[in-house]
XYZ file of N, CA and C in Angstrom:
804
model
N -5.290 22.550 17.522
C -6.143 23.475 16.608
C -6.421 22.547 15.039
N -7.516 22.564 14.665
C -7.721 21.871 13.465
C -7.628 22.567 12.410
N -7.307 22.002 11.107
C -6.952 22.747 10.204
C -8.313 23.100 9.594
N -8.573 23.920 8.717
C -10.085 24.177 7.786
C -10.317 23.100 7.028
N -11.624 23.097 6.466
C -12.028 21.862 6.233
C -11.086 21.487 4.842
N -11.176 20.218 4.804
C -9.924 19.850 3.864
C -10.319 19.781 2.356
N -10.231 20.517 1.264
C -10.707 20.249 0.193
C -10.309 19.369 -0.663
N -11.390 18.651 -1.776
C -10.931 17.306 -2.452
C -9.784 17.710 -3.100
N -8.747 16.712 -3.278
C -7.826 17.115 -4.123
C -8.210 17.133 -5.583
N -7.111 17.464 -6.405
C -7.739 17.690 -8.118
C -7.664 16.464 -8.709
N -7.227 15.324 -8.048
C -7.866 14.350 -8.492
C -9.016 13.169 -8.262
N -9.749 14.047 -7.116
C -10.715 13.543 -6.742
C -11.892 13.429 -7.843
N -12.315 14.208 -8.642
C -13.284 14.246 -9.610
C -12.840 13.643 -10.553
N -11.873 13.328 -10.972
C -10.945 12.382 -12.007
C -11.375 10.810 -11.579
N -11.255 10.404 -10.412
C -11.221 9.166 -10.029
C -12.912 8.848 -9.347
N -13.863 9.780 -9.548
C -15.028 9.745 -9.190
C -15.594 9.700 -7.999
N -14.731 10.023 -6.865
C -15.048 9.758 -5.774
C -14.537 10.926 -4.682
N -15.184 11.413 -3.766
C -14.750 12.372 -2.587
C -15.014 11.943 -1.545
N -14.026 11.696 -0.438
C -14.255 10.748 0.799
C -15.197 11.507 1.797
N -16.229 10.601 2.150
C -16.892 11.291 3.279
C -16.551 11.529 4.606
N -16.839 12.778 5.098
C -16.305 13.416 6.358
C -14.579 13.023 6.356
N -13.745 13.734 5.605
C -12.707 13.337 5.691
C -11.995 14.136 6.759
N -12.392 15.267 6.991
C -11.873 16.240 7.741
C -11.998 15.891 9.305
N -13.331 15.398 9.604
C -13.705 14.794 10.933
C -12.818 13.715 11.050
N -12.205 12.814 10.173
C -11.389 11.735 10.493
C -10.034 12.166 10.457
N -9.928 13.072 9.790
C -8.341 13.851 10.128
C -8.374 14.295 11.461
N -9.263 15.000 11.898
C -9.261 15.649 13.401
C -9.397 14.490 14.216
N -9.959 13.409 14.162
C -9.781 12.578 15.190
C -8.633 11.688 15.520
N -7.835 11.538 14.368
C -6.555 10.775 14.387
C -5.441 11.791 14.269
N -5.722 13.032 14.108
C -4.283 14.028 13.896
C -3.430 13.936 15.243
N -4.363 13.764 16.825
C -3.349 14.012 17.912
C -2.190 12.874 17.992
N -2.838 11.478 17.470
C -2.026 10.315 17.246
C -0.835 10.507 16.257
N -1.213 11.082 15.148
C -0.665 11.245 13.901
C 0.748 12.051 14.277
N 0.428 12.999 14.725
C 1.297 14.266 15.367
C 1.764 14.139 16.510
N 1.840 13.117 17.252
C 2.319 13.250 18.464
C 3.935 13.446 18.412
N 4.584 13.023 17.446
C 5.966 13.362 17.336
C 6.344 14.344 16.796
N 5.380 14.661 15.514
C 5.913 15.827 14.550
C 4.752 15.984 13.893
N 4.568 17.542 13.184
C 3.543 17.839 12.707
C 3.253 16.959 11.069
N 4.446 16.522 10.488
C 4.412 16.054 9.404
C 4.348 14.499 9.187
N 3.973 14.176 10.537
C 3.803 12.584 10.415
C 4.782 11.597 10.312
N 5.821 12.076 10.239
C 7.214 11.279 10.221
C 7.115 10.112 11.235
N 7.810 8.864 10.614
C 7.476 7.968 11.884
C 6.221 7.203 12.083
N 5.127 7.869 11.910
C 3.505 7.178 12.006
C 3.211 6.466 11.009
N 2.517 5.252 11.089
C 2.097 4.759 10.227
C 0.461 4.417 10.403
N -0.078 4.713 9.199
C -1.755 4.863 9.154
C -2.386 3.669 8.242
N -3.220 2.957 8.796
C -3.892 1.927 8.361
C -5.244 2.425 7.743
N -5.450 2.070 6.413
C -6.674 2.310 5.764
C -7.372 1.252 5.780
N -8.306 0.337 6.507
C -8.315 -0.623 6.822
C -9.743 -1.018 5.071
N -10.370 -0.011 4.947
C -11.186 -0.037 3.900
C -10.809 1.075 2.741
N -9.851 0.591 2.108
C -9.141 1.455 1.068
C -10.119 2.055 -0.016
N -11.128 1.113 -0.556
C -11.735 1.762 -1.567
C -11.067 2.578 -3.076
N -11.489 3.548 -3.497
C -10.966 4.028 -4.211
C -9.620 5.006 -3.533
N -9.618 4.970 -2.449
C -8.254 5.915 -2.106
C -8.343 7.254 -1.778
N -9.747 7.725 -1.454
C -10.214 8.852 -1.255
C -9.381 9.706 0.136
N -9.988 8.633 1.151
C -9.601 8.974 2.641
C -7.787 8.942 2.750
N -7.080 7.990 1.989
C -5.859 7.810 1.982
C -5.285 9.160 1.307
N -5.507 9.207 0.412
C -5.234 10.734 -0.497
C -4.976 11.952 0.413
N -6.180 11.953 1.498
C -6.306 13.373 2.158
C -5.394 13.318 3.042
N -5.373 12.094 3.846
C -4.096 12.031 4.971
C -2.581 11.895 4.715
N -2.378 11.458 3.012
C -1.148 11.632 2.674
C -0.780 13.152 2.477
N -1.882 13.714 2.222
C -1.475 15.361 1.613
C -1.479 16.066 2.987
N -2.105 15.869 3.636
C -1.774 16.644 5.107
C -1.124 16.255 5.696
N -0.537 14.927 5.813
C 0.807 14.711 6.593
C 1.783 14.319 5.748
N 2.726 15.168 5.244
C 3.809 14.934 4.174
C 4.647 13.768 4.566
N 4.799 13.273 5.432
C 6.089 12.193 6.070
C 4.946 10.675 6.490
N 3.752 10.807 6.512
C 2.892 9.659 6.995
C 2.873 8.274 5.989
N 3.168 7.200 6.574
C 3.296 6.059 5.819
C 1.856 5.445 5.593
N 1.541 4.728 4.845
C -0.014 4.383 4.669
C 0.199 2.961 4.301
N -0.605 2.199 5.220
C -0.931 0.674 4.799
C -2.277 0.522 4.285
N -2.614 0.320 2.968
C -4.248 0.265 2.732
C -4.588 -1.016 2.247
N -5.703 -1.294 2.778
C -6.189 -3.053 2.801
C -7.549 -2.654 2.113
N -7.811 -3.639 0.938
C -8.952 -3.834 0.344
C -9.073 -5.184 -0.162
N -10.291 -5.950 -0.043
C -10.362 -7.127 -0.695
C -10.915 -7.270 -2.534
N -11.474 -6.044 -2.769
C -11.644 -5.811 -4.039
C -10.330 -5.421 -5.299
N -10.016 -6.191 -6.041
C -9.244 -6.201 -6.943
C -9.075 -4.755 -7.768
N -10.343 -4.742 -8.096
C -10.668 -3.225 -9.134
C -10.320 -2.039 -8.021
N -11.072 -2.027 -7.167
C -10.732 -1.000 -6.348
C -9.059 -0.667 -5.811
N -8.373 -1.728 -5.333
C -6.912 -1.890 -5.274
C -6.088 -1.041 -6.466
N -6.757 -1.525 -7.499
C -6.336 -1.162 -8.975
C -6.066 0.571 -9.226
N -7.556 1.081 -8.969
C -8.119 2.485 -9.158
C -7.237 3.012 -7.969
N -7.060 2.486 -6.842
C -6.244 3.289 -5.529
C -5.013 3.395 -5.955
N -4.395 2.553 -6.332
C -2.906 2.001 -6.559
C -2.724 3.753 -7.627
N -3.452 3.838 -8.554
C -3.151 4.851 -9.633
C -3.337 6.131 -9.188
N -4.113 6.290 -8.192
C -4.212 7.659 -7.495
C -3.161 7.795 -6.669
N -2.876 6.914 -5.883
C -2.193 6.839 -4.851
C -0.524 7.106 -5.530
N -0.263 6.534 -6.650
C 1.082 6.619 -7.123
C 1.942 7.865 -6.596
N 1.523 9.092 -6.776
C 2.323 10.238 -6.482
C 2.938 10.106 -5.268
N 2.630 9.068 -4.406
C 3.122 9.294 -3.159
C 4.370 8.672 -2.618
N 4.374 7.597 -4.157
C 5.475 6.698 -4.069
C 5.894 5.675 -2.728
N 6.972 5.710 -2.481
C 6.938 4.610 -1.420
C 6.411 4.694 0.276
N 5.962 5.593 -0.088
C 4.956 5.920 1.373
C 3.802 4.988 1.687
N 3.390 4.692 0.357
C 2.136 3.579 0.178
C 2.358 2.460 -0.136
N 1.902 1.413 0.816
C 1.944 0.007 0.754
C 0.311 -0.563 0.344
N 0.079 -1.095 -0.443
C -1.571 -1.630 -0.752
C -1.406 -3.489 -0.422
N -2.473 -3.649 0.129
C -2.412 -5.231 0.510
C -3.895 -5.664 0.346
N -3.916 -6.507 -0.590
C -5.286 -7.139 -1.083
C -5.873 -8.454 0.221
N -6.618 -7.954 0.799
C -7.203 -8.649 1.988
C -8.466 -8.026 2.543
N -9.309 -8.747 3.369
C -10.419 -8.292 4.302
C -9.711 -7.438 5.382
N -10.453 -6.415 5.869
C -9.996 -5.283 6.878
C -9.717 -6.598 8.137
N -10.263 -7.749 8.179
C -9.921 -8.474 9.584
C -8.705 -9.202 9.387
N -8.025 -8.804 8.215
C -6.708 -9.441 7.781
C -5.418 -8.518 8.265
N -5.992 -7.379 9.255
C -4.833 -6.568 9.418
C -3.473 -6.997 9.548
N -3.466 -8.177 10.640
C -2.618 -8.333 10.960
C -1.576 -9.063 10.175
N -1.886 -9.830 9.349
C -1.000 -10.434 8.463
C -0.438 -9.442 7.470
N -1.356 -8.593 7.262
C -0.966 -7.236 6.430
C 0.110 -6.340 6.460
N 0.147 -6.421 7.759
C 1.191 -5.595 8.515
C 2.517 -6.446 8.455
N 2.499 -7.503 8.701
C 3.813 -8.391 8.920
C 4.276 -8.538 6.916
N 3.190 -8.450 6.241
C 3.663 -8.680 5.037
C 4.165 -7.042 4.552
N 4.164 -6.105 5.234
C 4.468 -4.592 5.054
C 5.944 -4.484 5.824
N 6.422 -5.517 6.379
C 7.629 -5.427 7.441
C 7.339 -4.919 8.873
N 6.264 -4.849 9.310
C 5.554 -4.355 10.416
C 5.308 -5.451 11.488
N 5.366 -5.106 12.717
C 4.808 -5.689 13.923
C 3.458 -5.902 13.752
N 2.672 -7.103 13.791
C 1.143 -7.211 13.793
C 0.651 -6.493 15.007
N 1.129 -6.532 16.084
C 0.743 -5.739 17.262
C 1.618 -4.446 17.737
N 0.901 -3.416 17.898
C 1.601 -2.216 18.531
C 2.453 -1.572 17.543
N 2.020 -1.435 16.421
C 2.741 -0.644 15.561
C 1.942 0.491 14.474
N 0.757 0.345 14.735
C 0.245 1.344 13.653
C -0.392 2.547 14.828
N -0.244 3.561 14.385
C -0.234 5.084 14.965
C -1.834 5.409 14.896
N -2.324 5.277 13.869
C -3.557 5.411 13.297
C -4.580 4.462 12.482
N -5.674 4.148 12.517
C -6.251 3.515 11.738
C -7.801 4.003 11.634
N -8.168 3.917 10.194
C -9.676 4.135 9.754
C -10.389 2.999 8.873
N -11.598 2.516 9.382
C -12.308 1.744 8.927
C -13.839 2.175 8.605
N -13.952 2.515 6.798
C -15.256 3.316 6.400
C -16.294 1.927 6.086
N -17.261 1.497 7.010
C -17.503 0.265 6.443
C -18.826 0.093 5.685
N -19.174 -0.887 4.972
C -20.293 -0.953 4.044
C -19.728 -0.763 2.679
N -20.670 -0.815 1.363
C -20.684 -0.937 0.241
C -19.733 0.731 -0.333
N -18.964 0.321 -1.082
C -18.200 1.550 -1.444
C -19.015 2.110 -2.791
N -18.793 3.469 -3.009
C -19.544 4.118 -3.863
C -19.296 3.492 -5.517
N -17.982 2.952 -5.833
C -17.426 2.364 -6.698
C -18.443 1.193 -6.959
N -18.734 0.554 -6.011
C -19.216 -0.979 -6.079
C -20.617 -0.809 -6.550
N -21.323 0.913 -5.829
C -22.598 0.668 -6.302
C -22.789 1.365 -7.631
N -21.733 1.960 -8.189
C -21.854 2.444 -9.477
C -21.622 0.955 -10.553
N -20.873 0.341 -10.060
C -20.896 -0.654 -11.452
C -21.819 -1.641 -10.976
N -22.860 -1.464 -12.502
C -23.707 -2.006 -12.449
C -23.696 -3.564 -12.821
N -22.827 -4.214 -13.058
C -22.560 -5.574 -13.147
C -22.396 -6.215 -12.038
N -22.406 -5.454 -10.899
C -21.928 -6.204 -9.415
C -23.118 -6.671 -8.462
N -24.305 -5.862 -8.780
C -25.532 -5.996 -8.259
C -25.872 -5.442 -6.936
N -25.081 -4.855 -6.471
C -25.270 -3.880 -5.133
C -26.406 -2.954 -5.325
N -26.703 -2.401 -6.598
C -27.881 -1.680 -6.492
C -29.131 -2.032 -7.078
N -30.384 -1.639 -6.192
C -31.411 -1.994 -6.740
C -32.550 -1.420 -7.418
N -31.328 0.023 -7.860
C -31.983 0.446 -9.189
C -31.551 0.363 -10.331
N -30.889 -0.599 -10.564
C -30.323 -0.966 -11.845
C -30.408 -2.749 -11.907
N -30.831 -2.979 -13.216
C -30.903 -4.327 -13.419
C -29.536 -5.000 -13.651
N -29.412 -6.222 -12.950
C -27.964 -6.507 -12.950
C -27.893 -8.088 -12.157
N -26.795 -8.713 -12.431
C -26.398 -10.246 -12.047
C -26.593 -10.111 -10.493
N -27.446 -10.928 -9.698
C -27.430 -11.193 -8.391
C -26.056 -11.700 -7.976
N -24.944 -10.776 -7.749
C -23.568 -11.036 -7.530
C -23.370 -10.408 -5.906
N -22.981 -9.162 -5.823
C -22.997 -8.301 -4.383
C -21.549 -9.003 -3.811
N -20.516 -9.294 -4.525
C -19.265 -10.187 -3.758
C -18.412 -8.875 -3.889
N -17.534 -8.215 -2.666
C -16.857 -7.169 -2.674
C -15.596 -7.718 -3.363
N -15.350 -9.076 -3.022
C -14.071 -9.467 -4.080
C -14.935 -10.470 -5.005
N -14.858 -9.870 -6.420
C -15.569 -10.674 -7.339
C -15.207 -12.021 -7.991
N -14.021 -12.520 -7.204
C -13.430 -13.878 -7.645
C -13.455 -14.887 -6.665
N -14.139 -14.732 -5.516
C -14.543 -15.759 -4.639
C -15.693 -15.620 -3.884
N -16.038 -16.570 -3.031
C -17.128 -16.815 -2.357
C -18.540 -17.040 -2.874
N -19.527 -17.079 -2.138
C -21.202 -17.593 -2.949
C -21.570 -15.723 -3.242
N -22.603 -15.980 -4.111
C -23.331 -14.791 -4.407
C -24.510 -14.589 -3.903
N -25.109 -13.500 -4.318
C -26.198 -13.091 -3.849
C -27.319 -14.273 -4.277
N -27.273 -14.691 -5.723
C -27.949 -15.732 -6.234
C -27.809 -16.836 -5.865
N -26.725 -17.306 -5.061
C -26.672 -18.448 -4.388
C -27.307 -18.532 -2.978
N -27.251 -17.214 -2.298
C -27.913 -17.371 -1.153
C -29.452 -17.672 -1.434
N -30.113 -16.843 -2.228
C -31.476 -16.935 -2.567
C -32.187 -18.406 -3.258
N -31.205 -18.963 -3.975
C -31.685 -20.084 -4.792
C -31.174 -21.271 -3.595
N -30.498 -21.108 -2.544
C -29.953 -22.538 -1.991
C -30.404 -22.472 -0.500
N -30.402 -21.046 0.039
C -30.720 -21.226 1.418
C -32.075 -21.414 1.876
N -32.481 -22.378 2.827
C -33.514 -22.765 3.463
C -34.458 -21.608 3.928
N -35.643 -21.517 4.101
C -36.806 -20.689 4.560
C -36.382 -20.211 5.926
N -36.163 -20.927 6.876
C -35.411 -20.206 7.783
C -34.251 -19.684 7.951
N -33.295 -19.825 7.381
C -32.036 -19.034 7.172
C -32.150 -17.809 6.212
N -33.056 -17.891 5.642
C -33.541 -16.525 4.606
C -34.235 -15.715 5.294
N -34.987 -16.157 6.091
C -36.082 -15.103 7.094
C -34.890 -14.404 8.086
N -34.017 -15.531 8.487
C -33.300 -15.038 9.566
C -32.328 -13.956 9.257
N -31.456 -14.097 7.939
C -30.729 -12.716 7.445
C -31.305 -11.754 7.054
N -32.487 -12.080 6.779
C -33.369 -10.578 6.375
C -33.806 -10.001 7.681
N -34.279 -10.855 8.616
C -34.469 -10.206 9.895
C -33.214 -9.606 10.767
N -31.993 -10.356 10.775
C -30.905 -10.079 11.299
C -29.926 -8.706 10.847
N -30.191 -9.142 9.500
C -28.916 -8.342 8.817
C -29.759 -7.021 8.028
N -31.216 -7.121 7.708
C -31.682 -6.214 7.052
C -32.659 -5.521 7.919
N -32.982 -6.142 9.109
C -33.925 -5.480 9.947
C -35.375 -5.472 9.148
N -35.858 -6.271 8.671
C -36.852 -6.429 7.776
C -38.072 -6.810 8.612
N -38.868 -6.307 8.473
C -40.424 -6.644 9.119
C -40.899 -7.709 8.603
N -41.024 -7.679 7.268
C -41.703 -8.748 6.407
C -40.606 -9.882 5.958
N -39.707 -10.225 6.805
C -38.734 -11.340 6.394
C -39.283 -12.601 6.081
N -40.286 -13.189 6.869
C -40.736 -14.410 6.903
C -41.851 -14.563 5.507
N -42.394 -13.477 5.395
C -43.269 -13.412 4.184
C -42.534 -13.022 3.059
N -41.216 -12.697 2.855
C -40.400 -12.390 1.956
C -39.732 -13.818 1.436
N -39.028 -14.321 2.867
C -38.648 -15.927 2.631
C -39.472 -16.818 1.644
N -41.000 -16.829 2.063
C -41.771 -17.514 1.633
C -41.739 -17.630 0.024
N -42.045 -16.181 -0.034
C -42.110 -15.716 -1.963
C -40.617 -15.889 -2.542
N -39.662 -15.844 -1.744
C -38.395 -16.459 -2.770
C -38.310 -18.067 -3.052
N -38.927 -18.752 -1.805
C -39.164 -20.195 -2.162
C -39.955 -20.342 -3.117
N -41.069 -19.953 -3.119
C -41.961 -20.136 -4.523
C -41.537 -20.023 -5.401
N -40.853 -18.457 -5.686
C -40.777 -18.166 -7.137
C -39.438 -19.285 -7.399
N -38.305 -19.437 -6.929
C -37.310 -20.379 -7.056
C -37.533 -21.380 -7.493
N -38.954 -22.130 -7.153
C -39.582 -23.508 -7.584
C -39.561 -23.604 -9.121
N -40.113 -22.399 -9.344
C -40.479 -21.963 -10.983
C -38.916 -21.773 -11.913
N -38.130 -20.837 -11.131
C -37.092 -20.646 -11.776
C -35.965 -19.971 -10.846
N -34.818 -20.226 -11.127
C -34.004 -19.718 -10.119
C -33.635 -18.098 -10.314
N -33.571 -17.561 -9.344
C -33.061 -16.069 -9.395
C -31.897 -15.728 -9.875
N -31.677 -14.936 -10.750
C -30.404 -14.790 -11.504
C -30.156 -13.110 -11.504
N -31.420 -12.377 -11.656
C -30.966 -10.563 -11.722
C -31.525 -10.209 -10.523
N -31.246 -8.887 -10.650
C -31.978 -7.874 -9.239
C -33.084 -7.503 -9.551
N -33.379 -7.395 -10.783
C -34.713 -7.166 -11.261
C -35.769 -7.969 -10.747
N -35.330 -9.140 -10.809
C -36.564 -10.038 -10.637
C -36.827 -10.129 -9.003
N -35.444 -9.932 -8.131
C -36.027 -9.851 -6.706
C -36.553 -8.475 -6.702
N -36.319 -7.510 -7.408
C -37.024 -6.084 -6.714
C -38.360 -6.237 -7.082
N -38.891 -7.147 -8.176
C -39.995 -7.361 -8.466
C -41.060 -7.847 -7.519
N -40.286 -9.121 -7.199
C -40.832 -9.891 -5.946
C -40.936 -9.047 -4.639
N -40.103 -8.168 -4.209
C -40.437 -7.387 -2.926
C -41.556 -6.330 -3.276
N -41.521 -5.810 -4.425
C -42.623 -4.974 -4.529
C -43.995 -5.591 -4.391
N -43.980 -6.820 -4.858
C -45.370 -7.606 -4.715
C -45.806 -8.092 -3.371
N -44.706 -8.069 -2.380
C -44.883 -8.850 -1.125
C -44.821 -7.799 -0.235
N -44.072 -6.831 -0.201
C -44.420 -5.655 0.925
C -45.579 -4.630 0.631
N -46.183 -4.678 1.736
C -47.534 -3.820 1.553
C -47.360 -2.413 1.056
N -48.204 -2.048 0.373
C -48.108 -0.679 -0.176
C -48.133 0.600 0.770
N -48.724 0.302 1.792
C -48.454 1.248 2.911
C -47.151 1.456 3.471
N -46.673 0.298 3.462
C -45.246 0.210 4.109
C -44.279 1.036 3.215
N -44.460 0.538 1.767
C -43.755 1.223 0.522
C -43.685 2.470 0.420
N -44.869 3.113 0.946
C -45.092 4.665 0.928
C -44.452 5.173 1.681
N -43.875 4.759 2.907
C -43.241 5.250 4.317
C -42.115 4.857 4.709
N -41.746 3.738 4.199
C -40.622 3.113 4.539
C -39.228 3.040 3.654
N -39.510 3.887 2.509
C -38.732 3.719 1.625
C -38.417 2.725 0.567
N -37.298 2.525 -0.099
C -37.486 1.895 -1.517
C -37.755 0.185 -0.733
N -38.672 -0.373 -1.226
C -38.780 -1.920 -0.812
C -37.776 -2.806 -0.636
N -36.784 -2.473 -1.509
C -35.836 -3.671 -1.751
C -34.603 -3.037 -1.055
N -34.550 -1.847 -0.338
C -33.158 -1.752 0.518
C -32.721 -2.688 1.437
N -33.709 -2.884 2.273
C -33.144 -3.584 3.689
C -33.207 -5.109 3.218
N -33.771 -5.805 2.192
C -33.277 -6.872 1.692
C -32.111 -7.250 0.960
N -31.764 -5.903 0.215
C -30.408 -5.724 -0.633
C -29.166 -5.699 0.521
N -29.494 -4.955 1.615
C -28.364 -4.883 2.450
C -28.352 -6.300 3.323
N -29.213 -7.045 3.690
C -28.827 -8.241 4.289
C -28.108 -9.344 3.548
N -28.745 -9.224 2.010
C -27.975 -10.273 1.120
C -26.350 -9.688 1.086
N -26.115 -8.451 0.934
C -24.928 -7.935 0.967
C -23.881 -8.220 2.430
N -24.655 -8.318 3.192
C -23.944 -8.558 4.477
C -23.501 -10.090 4.608
N -24.639 -10.861 4.126
C -24.428 -12.046 4.107
C -23.440 -12.729 3.262
N -23.372 -12.266 2.092
C -22.293 -12.750 1.102
C -20.978 -12.421 1.178
N -20.691 -11.086 1.926
C -19.504 -10.744 2.190
C -19.137 -10.995 3.928
N -19.580 -11.718 4.586
C -19.540 -12.068 5.902
C -19.300 -10.497 6.733
N -19.650 -9.498 6.451
C -19.607 -8.355 6.832
C -19.392 -8.395 8.332
N -20.331 -8.671 9.230
C -20.512 -8.823 10.291
C -19.017 -9.834 11.115
N -19.109 -10.689 10.686
C -18.054 -11.794 11.066
C -16.545 -10.825 11.038
N -16.500 -10.775 10.160
C -15.191 -9.911 9.356
C -14.929 -8.813 10.530
N -15.911 -7.770 10.860
C -15.937 -7.045 11.858
C -15.471 -7.482 13.115
N -16.124 -8.208 13.417
C -16.127 -8.941 14.832
C -14.610 -9.170 14.958
N -14.112 -9.544 13.967
C -12.720 -10.051 14.151
C -11.561 -8.821 14.262
N -12.168 -7.878 13.098
C -11.318 -6.632 12.530
C -11.175 -6.010 13.579
N -12.052 -5.711 14.860
C -11.830 -4.557 15.521
C -10.889 -5.253 16.864
N -11.130 -6.032 17.336
C -9.920 -6.059 18.279
C -8.603 -6.337 17.712
N -8.270 -6.927 16.431
C -7.083 -7.173 15.501
C -6.695 -5.463 15.430
N -7.687 -4.518 15.318
C -7.155 -3.370 14.809
C -6.739 -2.849 16.040
N -7.337 -3.021 16.917
C -6.868 -2.207 18.553
C -5.925 -3.006 18.948
N -5.363 -4.152 18.683
C -4.274 -5.029 19.049
C -3.187 -4.238 18.447
N -3.332 -3.727 17.082
C -2.398 -3.476 16.310
C -1.613 -1.884 16.704
N -2.587 -1.056 17.100
C -2.126 0.025 17.628
C -1.048 0.510 18.746
N -0.367 1.065 18.245
C 0.832 1.446 19.235
C 0.149 2.170 20.346
N 0.892 2.375 21.469
C 0.826 3.104 22.951
C 0.399 4.485 22.242
N -1.096 5.199 22.519
C -1.368 6.533 22.305
C -2.167 6.323 20.900
N -2.264 5.223 19.961
C -2.606 5.462 18.931
C -4.102 5.534 18.676
N -4.420 5.804 17.666
C -6.147 5.899 17.478
C -6.587 5.136 16.021
N -8.190 4.650 16.678
C -8.671 4.107 15.094
C -10.174 4.738 15.298
N -10.835 4.780 14.075
C -11.801 5.536 13.833
C -12.524 4.702 12.816
N -13.977 4.375 13.319
C -14.730 3.443 12.557
C -16.234 3.986 12.096
N -16.324 4.024 10.645
C -17.319 5.212 10.015
C -18.383 3.824 9.819
N -19.733 3.970 10.262
C -20.596 2.972 9.972
C -22.088 3.806 9.486
N -22.957 3.395 8.627
C -23.991 4.110 7.972
C -25.097 3.103 8.332
N -25.165 2.330 9.238
C -26.369 1.412 9.521
C -26.365 0.921 11.008
N -27.521 0.511 11.695
C -27.734 0.270 12.800
C -27.109 -0.994 13.274
N -26.543 -1.963 12.356
C -26.183 -3.350 12.863
C -24.798 -3.315 13.709
């Protein structure tokens, strides 16, 4: 029997984030977490995409003896989630890493890298906090530096991709990661524009896309920037490479009878 819809905790509004489909995630992972007892005692839950800690907060509230290992590459998110989850004390261990680093994270938490996890959750893609932070460059609705790094301290930026990649590589990532019909045309326009001046802000890219994508497509296909911004974000953060490593690592980490849930909002 599944509990009624889980209500947002009193702290959810204060941290600006209410987790998506929390009740469904709890429903799917409950059989593993409560296999030994209803409180989750002895169970280990890995939140592979901790973000602001909304999902983890729900799990820790519903299962009062559950242990959490929370992973995120974004130091800002980890700091906020740490404050949000502080009331749960030593039941919480937070580790700064990409989600494909689950094995090493478990070892650092004093667990085995395989067979030690009861339940795992991965909420893929960009977080609401990252979209809300204008200076991160994830949102095409706000002019900002073309960064898009989930870890703002390392790696290439979206501007680096636009200003240095060849025509062929630009077209490939736009087609593969953005499923963009006009990938070749957009790549050509990017090369032409960067010869005059390098890309630095999201507004420059959005303006190019409005010029490049036909008006008929813009009227029926949503915002003309959405596919290009998705493609750049996936490339900058090596999201698919990370996911291809994270899935087997997560499955290897599961104990007998363990479960993992992966949430995605795109078709890649």
